[in-house]
């Protein structure tokens, strides 16, 4: 089979669930099969292409633009906490809190939790969160939201000396965003240009909330109004006082859709005191249908040993925009059993559009090829099989 022409610009969901899709957590020098590789073939139910047809992730990233958003994997902005889709999903399920996706390394891909606020004095507007684990590497509960902090892997925007291979945003809360810097200076952050990149990259991102803003309006100082465990002094954190104004200056996506979702998330998190690190208690729950309809990862069952067990923890915030680890079946297949066809978190393109099996331009080609599959397996070089295994191991590390 061959994927070419218009099909190449409408990449299928099975490609992004595989080890071949590049994202910004991959090494720029990693070589993978592009969606339009001429030598795609099957070994059993696995895909491969010839070594000479592989392309580096750096070069794949260079082909991505607002006009041609496909070919590189991103986290879906519609899954950020507080987007209209996530709010509507919770409401449809009859839940009066909010939905989110989170990272908790104590749990596995696809498990769901209820997160209860343990400090209603300092965070009185924070709702109960029901969330699904979508990614890895977080000691606490890392909540995916607008401007939550970039961390080690960044597919959102250039910052300081780092530029992603491909990115979701045209403007982001960084020193390069001059309008945003001037806005921070008007709020009293005289050294905003020197501080903001460190804050957004390693300091947990933007802070601030309605309770904090109301405290400032009452004539108190930022030191008095900032909640415990959080800073608003510039070096230790930069805090919003008016989300509608600050968020609009901070963010502009490479598509109108990305801009709309980041604005919804940024303002919702502010209005509900969620742009902070907070003490919480979580417990494993059955995954809500509305939430898994949003994420695409549907567990067959809930861990009955962990279900209902209350665990003291804390929240942090993140937005790195990379395709999450739970979007790849080589991760999810090892960590749970899933409803057929719903075995990975949805991946999005650079315009924020989800890759769905229901609108794949080409069905997964290695399922019903029959004798052709066996023939391809016999013809596949042993070296190619070894390289494929090595790439899988490197990605899992």
Coordinates of C-alpha atoms in Angstrom, one line a residue:
X1 CA 0.0 0.0 0.0
X2 CA 1.1 3.6 -0.4
X3 CA -0.1 6.8 1.3
X4 CA 0.3 9.8 -1.0
X5 CA -1.4 12.9 -2.3
X6 CA -4.2 14.3 -0.3
X7 CA -4.1 11.4 2.1
X8 CA -0.7 12.5 3.3
X9 CA -2.1 15.8 4.6
X10 CA -5.0 14.0 6.4
X11 CA -2.9 11.6 8.5
X12 CA -4.7 8.7 10.1
X13 CA -5.1 8.2 13.8
X14 CA -3.3 4.8 13.7
X15 CA -0.2 6.6 12.6
X16 CA -0.2 8.9 15.6
X17 CA -0.8 6.0 18.0
X18 CA 2.3 4.4 16.7
X19 CA 6.0 4.8 17.5
X20 CA 6.5 6.6 14.2
X21 CA 4.8 9.9 14.9
X22 CA 7.2 12.6 16.1
X23 CA 6.5 15.0 18.9
X24 CA 8.6 17.4 20.8
X25 CA 9.5 14.9 23.5
X26 CA 11.4 13.0 20.9
X27 CA 15.1 13.6 20.0
X28 CA 15.4 16.0 17.0
X29 CA 17.8 13.4 15.5
X30 CA 15.4 10.4 15.9
X31 CA 14.5 9.0 12.5
X32 CA 11.0 7.8 11.9
X33 CA 8.7 6.8 9.0
X34 CA 6.8 9.8 7.7
X35 CA 3.1 9.3 6.9
X36 CA 3.8 9.4 3.2
X37 CA 6.8 7.0 3.2
X38 CA 6.7 5.0 -0.1
X39 CA 7.9 1.7 1.5
X40 CA 5.3 1.1 4.2
X41 CA 4.7 -2.6 4.7
X42 CA 3.4 -4.9 7.4
X43 CA 5.0 -7.4 9.7
X44 CA 2.1 -9.2 11.3
X45 CA 0.0 -6.4 12.6
X46 CA 3.0 -4.0 12.9
X47 CA 4.1 -1.4 10.4
X48 CA 7.6 -0.6 9.1
X49 CA 9.3 1.3 6.4
X50 CA 12.7 1.1 4.8
X51 CA 15.6 2.9 6.5
X52 CA 16.3 5.1 3.5
X53 CA 12.7 6.5 3.7
X54 CA 12.9 7.6 7.4
X55 CA 13.1 11.3 8.2
X56 CA 14.4 13.0 11.3
X57 CA 11.9 14.5 13.7
X58 CA 13.6 17.8 13.2
X59 CA 12.8 17.7 9.5
X60 CA 9.3 16.5 10.1
X61 CA 8.7 19.5 12.4
X62 CA 10.0 21.9 9.7
X63 CA 7.1 20.9 7.4
X64 CA 4.4 21.8 9.9
X65 CA 2.7 25.2 9.6
X66 CA -0.7 26.8 10.1
X67 CA -1.5 26.0 6.5
X68 CA -0.2 22.4 6.7
X69 CA -0.8 21.4 10.3
X70 CA -0.5 17.6 9.9
X71 CA 2.6 15.3 10.2
X72 CA 3.6 16.0 13.9
X73 CA 1.9 15.1 17.2
X74 CA 0.5 17.5 19.8
X75 CA -1.6 17.4 22.9
X76 CA -5.2 18.4 22.2
X77 CA -5.9 22.0 23.5
X78 CA -9.6 21.1 23.9
X79 CA -8.6 18.8 26.8
X80 CA -7.2 21.7 28.8
X81 CA -9.0 22.2 32.1
X82 CA -11.9 24.7 31.7
X83 CA -12.4 24.5 27.9
X84 CA -16.0 24.7 26.8
X85 CA -15.8 21.0 25.7
X86 CA -14.5 19.8 29.1
X87 CA -17.1 22.0 31.0
X88 CA -19.9 20.6 28.8
X89 CA -18.8 17.0 29.3
X90 CA -19.0 17.4 33.0
X91 CA -22.4 19.0 32.8
X92 CA -23.7 16.3 30.5
X93 CA -22.6 13.7 33.1
X94 CA -24.4 15.6 35.8
X95 CA -21.2 16.4 37.6
X96 CA -21.0 19.9 39.3
X97 CA -17.2 20.0 39.4
X98 CA -14.9 20.1 36.4
X99 CA -13.0 17.6 34.2
X100 CA -9.3 17.5 33.5
X101 CA -6.4 15.3 32.4
X102 CA -3.5 14.9 34.8
X103 CA -0.2 13.2 35.4
X104 CA 0.2 11.1 38.5
X105 CA 3.2 8.7 38.4
X106 CA 1.7 6.6 41.3
X107 CA -1.0 5.6 38.8
X108 CA -1.1 4.2 35.2
X109 CA -2.2 5.5 31.9
X110 CA -6.0 5.8 31.6
X111 CA -6.8 5.5 35.3
X112 CA -9.3 8.2 36.6
X113 CA -9.3 10.0 39.9
X114 CA -11.4 12.5 41.9
X115 CA -9.3 15.3 43.3
X116 CA -10.8 17.2 46.3
X117 CA -9.6 20.6 47.5
X118 CA -8.0 20.4 51.0
X119 CA -7.7 24.1 51.6
X120 CA -11.0 26.0 51.1
X121 CA -9.7 29.0 53.0
X122 CA -7.0 29.9 50.5
X123 CA -8.7 28.4 47.5
X124 CA -12.4 28.9 48.2
X125 CA -13.5 28.7 44.5
X126 CA -11.6 25.5 43.6
X127 CA -14.0 22.8 42.5
X128 CA -13.7 19.1 42.8
X129 CA -11.9 17.7 39.7
X130 CA -12.4 14.4 38.1
X131 CA -9.5 13.6 35.8
X132 CA -7.8 10.9 33.7
X133 CA -4.1 10.1 33.7
X134 CA -2.8 11.1 30.3
X135 CA 1.0 11.4 30.7
X136 CA 4.0 10.4 32.7
X137 CA 6.7 12.0 35.0
X138 CA 5.1 13.9 37.9
X139 CA 5.6 13.4 41.6
X140 CA 2.3 15.1 42.5
X141 CA -0.9 15.7 40.4
X142 CA 0.2 17.8 37.4
X143 CA -2.9 19.4 35.9
X144 CA -3.0 20.3 32.2
X145 CA -4.1 23.9 31.8
X146 CA -3.3 27.1 29.9
X147 CA 0.1 28.6 30.8
X148 CA 0.7 25.9 33.4
X149 CA 4.4 25.7 32.9
X150 CA 6.5 24.1 30.1
X151 CA 8.9 21.9 31.9
X152 CA 11.4 19.6 30.2
X153 CA 9.5 18.9 27.0
X154 CA 8.0 21.9 25.2
X155 CA 5.9 21.8 22.1
X156 CA 4.1 25.1 22.8
X157 CA 6.5 28.0 22.0
X158 CA 10.1 29.1 21.7
X159 CA 11.4 30.3 25.1
X160 CA 14.8 31.6 26.1
X161 CA 17.4 29.5 24.2
X162 CA 15.0 26.7 23.3
X163 CA 12.9 26.4 20.1
X164 CA 10.6 23.4 19.6
X165 CA 10.7 21.4 16.4
X166 CA 7.1 22.5 15.8
X167 CA 4.8 24.5 18.0
X168 CA 1.1 25.3 18.7
X169 CA 1.5 29.0 19.5
X170 CA 2.4 32.1 17.6
X171 CA 2.7 34.2 20.9
X172 CA 3.2 32.8 24.4
X173 CA 3.9 34.4 27.8
X174 CA 7.7 34.7 27.2
X175 CA 10.2 37.6 27.0
X176 CA 9.8 37.6 23.2
X177 CA 6.1 38.6 23.6
X178 CA 6.8 42.3 24.0
X179 CA 3.2 43.4 24.5
X180 CA 2.8 40.9 27.3
X181 CA 6.1 42.0 28.9
X182 CA 4.9 45.6 28.9
X183 CA 1.6 44.5 30.5
X184 CA 3.5 42.7 33.3
X185 CA 5.6 45.9 33.8
X186 CA 2.4 47.9 34.2
X187 CA 1.4 45.4 37.0
X188 CA 4.6 46.2 38.9
X189 CA 6.9 43.5 37.6
X190 CA 9.8 45.8 36.7
X191 CA 12.1 42.9 35.7
X192 CA 9.5 41.0 33.8
X193 CA 11.6 40.6 30.7
X194 CA 14.4 39.0 32.8
X195 CA 12.0 36.8 34.9
X196 CA 9.2 35.6 32.7
X197 CA 11.1 32.9 30.7
X198 CA 12.3 31.2 33.9
X199 CA 8.8 31.4 35.4
X200 CA 7.1 29.9 32.4
X201 CA 9.7 27.3 31.7
X202 CA 10.6 26.0 35.1
X203 CA 8.5 28.0 37.7
X204 CA 5.1 26.4 37.1
X205 CA 3.8 29.0 34.7
X206 CA 1.4 31.8 35.3
X207 CA -0.3 32.2 38.7
X208 CA -3.2 34.2 40.1
X209 CA -6.9 33.7 40.7
X210 CA -10.1 35.6 41.6
X211 CA -9.6 35.3 45.3
X212 CA -6.0 36.7 45.0
X213 CA -7.2 39.5 42.8
X214 CA -10.0 40.4 45.2
X215 CA -7.5 40.5 48.0
X216 CA -5.3 42.9 46.1
X217 CA -8.3 45.1 45.3
X218 CA -8.9 45.4 49.0
X219 CA -5.6 47.2 49.4
X220 CA -3.4 44.3 50.5
X221 CA 0.1 43.5 49.2
X222 CA 0.9 40.5 46.9
X223 CA 2.9 38.9 49.7
X224 CA -0.1 39.0 52.0
X225 CA -2.5 37.8 49.2
X226 CA -0.5 35.0 47.7
X227 CA -1.5 31.6 49.0
X228 CA 0.9 29.4 50.9
X229 CA 3.4 27.5 48.7
X230 CA 3.1 30.0 45.8
X231 CA 4.9 33.2 45.0
X232 CA 4.0 36.4 43.2
X233 CA 7.2 38.4 43.6
X234 CA 8.5 37.9 40.0
X235 CA 11.4 35.6 40.6
X236 CA 9.2 33.1 42.6
X237 CA 6.2 33.6 40.3
X238 CA 4.2 36.1 38.3
X239 CA 0.5 36.4 39.2
X240 CA -2.5 37.7 37.2
X241 CA -5.0 40.2 38.6
X242 CA -7.3 40.3 35.5
X243 CA -7.5 37.1 33.5
X244 CA -9.4 38.5 30.6
X245 CA -6.8 41.2 30.0
X246 CA -3.7 39.1 30.8
X247 CA -4.6 35.9 29.0
X248 CA -5.5 37.8 25.8
X249 CA -2.0 39.4 25.8
X250 CA -0.2 36.2 26.8
X251 CA -1.5 33.8 24.2
X252 CA -2.1 33.5 20.4
X253 CA -2.3 30.1 18.8
X254 CA -1.3 29.3 15.2
X255 CA -5.0 28.7 14.6
X256 CA -8.1 30.5 15.9
X257 CA -9.2 27.3 17.6
X258 CA -6.1 27.0 19.7
X259 CA -6.4 30.6 20.7
X260 CA -10.1 30.1 21.7
X261 CA -9.2 27.0 23.8
X262 CA -6.3 28.6 25.6
X263 CA -8.4 31.7 26.5
X264 CA -11.2 29.5 27.9
X265 CA -8.8 27.5 30.0
X266 CA -6.8 30.5 31.2
X267 CA -9.9 32.4 32.3
X268 CA -11.6 29.4 33.9
X269 CA -8.6 28.4 35.9
X270 CA -8.3 32.0 37.2
X271 CA -12.0 32.3 38.1
X272 CA -11.8 29.0 40.0
X273 CA -8.5 29.5 41.9
X274 CA -6.8 26.7 40.0
X275 CA -3.7 28.5 38.7
X276 CA -1.9 27.5 41.9
X277 CA -0.2 24.6 43.6
X278 CA -2.7 23.3 46.2
X279 CA -3.0 20.6 48.8
X280 CA -5.6 18.0 47.7
X281 CA -6.8 14.4 48.4
X282 CA -7.4 12.1 45.5
X283 CA -8.9 8.7 45.0
X284 CA -9.3 6.3 42.0
X285 CA -12.8 6.3 40.5
X286 CA -14.6 4.7 37.6
X287 CA -13.9 6.9 34.5
X288 CA -16.8 9.2 33.7
X289 CA -18.2 8.6 30.2
X290 CA -18.1 12.3 29.2
X291 CA -14.4 12.5 30.1
X292 CA -13.3 9.5 28.1
X293 CA -15.5 10.6 25.2
X294 CA -13.2 13.7 25.2
X295 CA -9.9 11.8 25.7
X296 CA -10.4 8.7 23.6
X297 CA -8.9 6.3 26.2
X298 CA -11.6 4.0 27.6
X299 CA -10.6 1.5 30.2
X300 CA -12.4 -1.9 30.3
X301 CA -12.3 -1.9 34.1
X302 CA -11.3 0.0 37.3
X303 CA -8.5 -1.1 39.6
X304 CA -10.6 -2.4 42.5
X305 CA -7.6 -2.4 44.9
X306 CA -7.0 1.3 44.5
X307 CA -10.6 2.4 43.9
X308 CA -11.8 4.7 46.7
X309 CA -8.5 4.8 48.6
X310 CA -7.9 8.4 49.7
X311 CA -4.3 9.7 49.1
X312 CA -3.0 13.0 50.3
X313 CA -1.1 14.9 47.6
X314 CA -0.8 18.3 46.0
X315 CA -1.4 19.8 42.6
X316 CA 1.0 21.4 40.2
X317 CA 0.2 22.9 36.8
X318 CA 1.5 22.2 33.3
X319 CA 1.1 22.9 29.6
X320 CA 3.8 21.4 27.4
X321 CA 1.8 20.8 24.2
X322 CA 3.6 17.5 23.4
X323 CA 1.8 14.4 22.3
X324 CA 1.4 12.6 25.7
X325 CA 2.9 9.2 26.5
X326 CA -0.6 7.7 26.8
X327 CA -1.3 8.6 23.2
X328 CA 1.0 5.8 22.1
X329 CA -0.2 2.3 22.1
X330 CA 3.2 0.9 22.9
X331 CA 2.6 2.6 26.3
X332 CA -1.1 1.9 26.9
X333 CA -1.0 -1.7 25.7
X334 CA 1.4 -2.5 28.6
X335 CA -0.6 -0.7 31.2
X336 CA -4.2 -1.7 30.9
X337 CA -7.0 -3.2 28.8
X338 CA -9.3 -0.9 26.7
X339 CA -12.5 -0.7 24.8
X340 CA -11.8 -1.8 21.2
X341 CA -10.7 1.2 19.2
X342 CA -10.2 3.4 22.2
X343 CA -6.8 2.5 23.4
X344 CA -4.9 5.8 23.4
X345 CA -5.4 9.4 24.3
X346 CA -6.3 11.4 21.2
X347 CA -3.5 13.2 19.4
X348 CA -4.0 16.6 17.7
X349 CA -2.3 18.4 14.8
X350 CA -0.9 21.9 15.0
X351 CA -4.3 23.4 14.5
X352 CA -5.7 21.6 17.5
X353 CA -7.7 19.1 15.5
X354 CA -8.1 15.6 16.8
X355 CA -7.1 12.5 14.8
X356 CA -10.1 10.2 15.0
X357 CA -10.5 6.7 13.7
X358 CA -14.0 7.7 12.5
X359 CA -12.5 10.1 9.9
X360 CA -9.3 8.3 9.0
X361 CA -8.6 8.7 5.3
X362 CA -7.0 5.2 5.3
X363 CA -7.9 2.4 7.7
X364 CA -5.1 0.7 9.6
X365 CA -3.6 -1.3 6.7
X366 CA -2.1 -4.3 8.7
X367 CA -5.3 -5.8 10.0
X368 CA -7.0 -7.5 7.0
X369 CA -4.2 -7.9 4.5
X370 CA -4.1 -11.7 4.9
X371 CA -1.4 -13.5 3.0
X372 CA 0.2 -10.2 2.0
X373 CA 1.0 -9.6 5.7
X374 CA 2.8 -12.9 6.0
X375 CA 4.8 -12.2 2.8
X376 CA 5.9 -8.8 4.1
X377 CA 6.9 -10.2 7.4
X378 CA 9.2 -12.7 5.7
X379 CA 10.7 -10.0 3.5
X380 CA 11.4 -7.6 6.4
X381 CA 15.2 -7.4 7.1
X382 CA 16.3 -8.6 10.6
X383 CA 18.2 -5.3 11.0
X384 CA 14.9 -3.4 10.6
X385 CA 13.2 -5.5 13.3
X386 CA 16.1 -4.8 15.7
X387 CA 16.1 -1.1 15.0
X388 CA 12.4 -1.0 15.6
X389 CA 12.8 -2.7 19.0
X390 CA 15.6 -0.3 19.9
X391 CA 13.5 2.8 19.1
X392 CA 10.6 1.4 21.2
X393 CA 12.9 0.9 24.2
X394 CA 14.4 4.4 23.8
X395 CA 11.0 6.0 23.6
X396 CA 9.9 4.2 26.8
X397 CA 12.9 5.3 28.8

